[in-house]
Amino acid sequence: MTETADLTCNGRRVAHDSHPAVGARYWLHMSAPMGSSMTRCNWDLKIHETFPMGRGTRTIDVEFPFIVTLV
């Protein structure tokens, strides 16, 4: 499969990652420095995966919105 991922802070992309050929059992992960704006962002991780199939491809789009709170 192929995979691309974008991490945004309040709609502004702060990290991008892609993998052109990984196995279907690939474990999704991403890390990026959040800096001083860590708790002032509405974070969003968007992932697009494409799987080759017999007569074409199938895609999966996943979105993980989150907020960081320090306690």
JSON list of N, CA, C and O in Angstrom, two decimals, residues 1 12 15-16 22 25 27 31 42 44 53 59-60:
[
{"chain": "A", "resi": 1, "resn": "MET", "atom": "N", "xyz": [0.85, -1.18, 0.00]},
{"chain": "A", "resi": 1, "resn": "MET", "atom": "CA", "xyz": [0.00, 0.00, 0.00]},
{"chain": "A", "resi": 1, "resn": "MET", "atom": "C", "xyz": [0.89, 1.23, 0.00]},
{"chain": "A", "resi": 1, "resn": "MET", "atom": "O", "xyz": [2.07, 1.16, 0.31]},
{"chain": "A", "resi": 12, "resn": "ARG", "atom": "N", "xyz": [-3.02, 24.75, 9.65]},
{"chain": "A", "resi": 12, "resn": "ARG", "atom": "CA", "xyz": [-1.72, 24.96, 9.01]},
{"chain": "A", "resi": 12, "resn": "ARG", "atom": "C", "xyz": [-0.88, 23.69, 9.11]},
{"chain": "A", "resi": 12, "resn": "ARG", "atom": "O", "xyz": [-0.67, 23.17, 10.21]},
{"chain": "A", "resi": 15, "resn": "ALA", "atom": "N", "xyz": [3.59, 19.09, 9.55]},
{"chain": "A", "resi": 15, "resn": "ALA", "atom": "CA", "xyz": [4.38, 17.89, 9.25]},
{"chain": "A", "resi": 15, "resn": "ALA", "atom": "C", "xyz": [3.71, 17.11, 8.14]},
{"chain": "A", "resi": 15, "resn": "ALA", "atom": "O", "xyz": [2.48, 17.10, 8.02]},
{"chain": "A", "resi": 16, "resn": "HIS", "atom": "N", "xyz": [4.54, 16.47, 7.31]},
{"chain": "A", "resi": 16, "resn": "HIS", "atom": "CA", "xyz": [4.05, 15.62, 6.22]},
{"chain": "A", "resi": 16, "resn": "HIS", "atom": "C", "xyz": [4.93, 14.38, 6.18]},
{"chain": "A", "resi": 16, "resn": "HIS", "atom": "O", "xyz": [6.13, 14.45, 6.41]},
{"chain": "A", "resi": 22, "resn": "VAL", "atom": "N", "xyz": [4.55, 0.05, 1.47]},
{"chain": "A", "resi": 22, "resn": "VAL", "atom": "CA", "xyz": [4.63, -0.62, 2.76]},
{"chain": "A", "resi": 22, "resn": "VAL", "atom": "C", "xyz": [3.61, -1.76, 2.79]},
{"chain": "A", "resi": 22, "resn": "VAL", "atom": "O", "xyz": [2.62, -1.74, 2.07]},
{"chain": "A", "resi": 25, "resn": "ARG", "atom": "N", "xyz": [0.18, -4.63, 6.80]},
{"chain": "A", "resi": 25, "resn": "ARG", "atom": "CA", "xyz": [0.21, -4.70, 8.26]},
{"chain": "A", "resi": 25, "resn": "ARG", "atom": "C", "xyz": [1.04, -3.57, 8.87]},
{"chain": "A", "resi": 25, "resn": "ARG", "atom": "O", "xyz": [1.39, -3.60, 10.05]},
{"chain": "A", "resi": 27, "resn": "TRP", "atom": "N", "xyz": [2.20, -0.46, 10.79]},
{"chain": "A", "resi": 27, "resn": "TRP", "atom": "CA", "xyz": [1.68, 0.16, 12.00]},
{"chain": "A", "resi": 27, "resn": "TRP", "atom": "C", "xyz": [1.78, 1.68, 11.86]},
{"chain": "A", "resi": 27, "resn": "TRP", "atom": "O", "xyz": [2.88, 2.23, 11.79]},
{"chain": "A", "resi": 31, "resn": "SER", "atom": "N", "xyz": [5.44, 11.35, 14.34]},
{"chain": "A", "resi": 31, "resn": "SER", "atom": "CA", "xyz": [5.90, 12.21, 15.41]},
{"chain": "A", "resi": 31, "resn": "SER", "atom": "C", "xyz": [6.36, 13.53, 14.80]},
{"chain": "A", "resi": 31, "resn": "SER", "atom": "O", "xyz": [6.82, 13.56, 13.66]},
{"chain": "A", "resi": 42, "resn": "ASN", "atom": "N", "xyz": [-5.70, 23.26, 17.66]},
{"chain": "A", "resi": 42, "resn": "ASN", "atom": "CA", "xyz": [-6.63, 22.19, 17.35]},
{"chain": "A", "resi": 42, "resn": "ASN", "atom": "C", "xyz": [-5.88, 21.32, 16.34]},
{"chain": "A", "resi": 42, "resn": "ASN", "atom": "O", "xyz": [-5.79, 21.66, 15.17]},
{"chain": "A", "resi": 44, "resn": "ASP", "atom": "N", "xyz": [-4.87, 18.07, 13.97]},
{"chain": "A", "resi": 44, "resn": "ASP", "atom": "CA", "xyz": [-5.60, 17.18, 13.08]},
{"chain": "A", "resi": 44, "resn": "ASP", "atom": "C", "xyz": [-4.58, 16.34, 12.30]},
{"chain": "A", "resi": 44, "resn": "ASP", "atom": "O", "xyz": [-3.68, 16.90, 11.67]},
{"chain": "A", "resi": 53, "resn": "MET", "atom": "N", "xyz": [-5.55, -3.59, -5.62]},
{"chain": "A", "resi": 53, "resn": "MET", "atom": "CA", "xyz": [-6.46, -4.74, -5.62]},
{"chain": "A", "resi": 53, "resn": "MET", "atom": "C", "xyz": [-6.40, -5.39, -7.00]},
{"chain": "A", "resi": 53, "resn": "MET", "atom": "O", "xyz": [-5.76, -4.87, -7.91]},
{"chain": "A", "resi": 59, "resn": "THR", "atom": "N", "xyz": [-9.13, 2.82, -1.43]},
{"chain": "A", "resi": 59, "resn": "THR", "atom": "CA", "xyz": [-8.50, 3.83, -0.58]},
{"chain": "A", "resi": 59, "resn": "THR", "atom": "C", "xyz": [-9.21, 3.91, 0.77]},
{"chain": "A", "resi": 59, "resn": "THR", "atom": "O", "xyz": [-10.40, 3.60, 0.88]},
{"chain": "A", "resi": 60, "resn": "ILE", "atom": "N", "xyz": [-8.45, 4.34, 1.74]},
{"chain": "A", "resi": 60, "resn": "ILE", "atom": "CA", "xyz": [-8.97, 4.61, 3.08]},
{"chain": "A", "resi": 60, "resn": "ILE", "atom": "C", "xyz": [-8.47, 5.99, 3.49]},
{"chain": "A", "resi": 60, "resn": "ILE", "atom": "O", "xyz": [-7.28, 6.28, 3.39]}
]
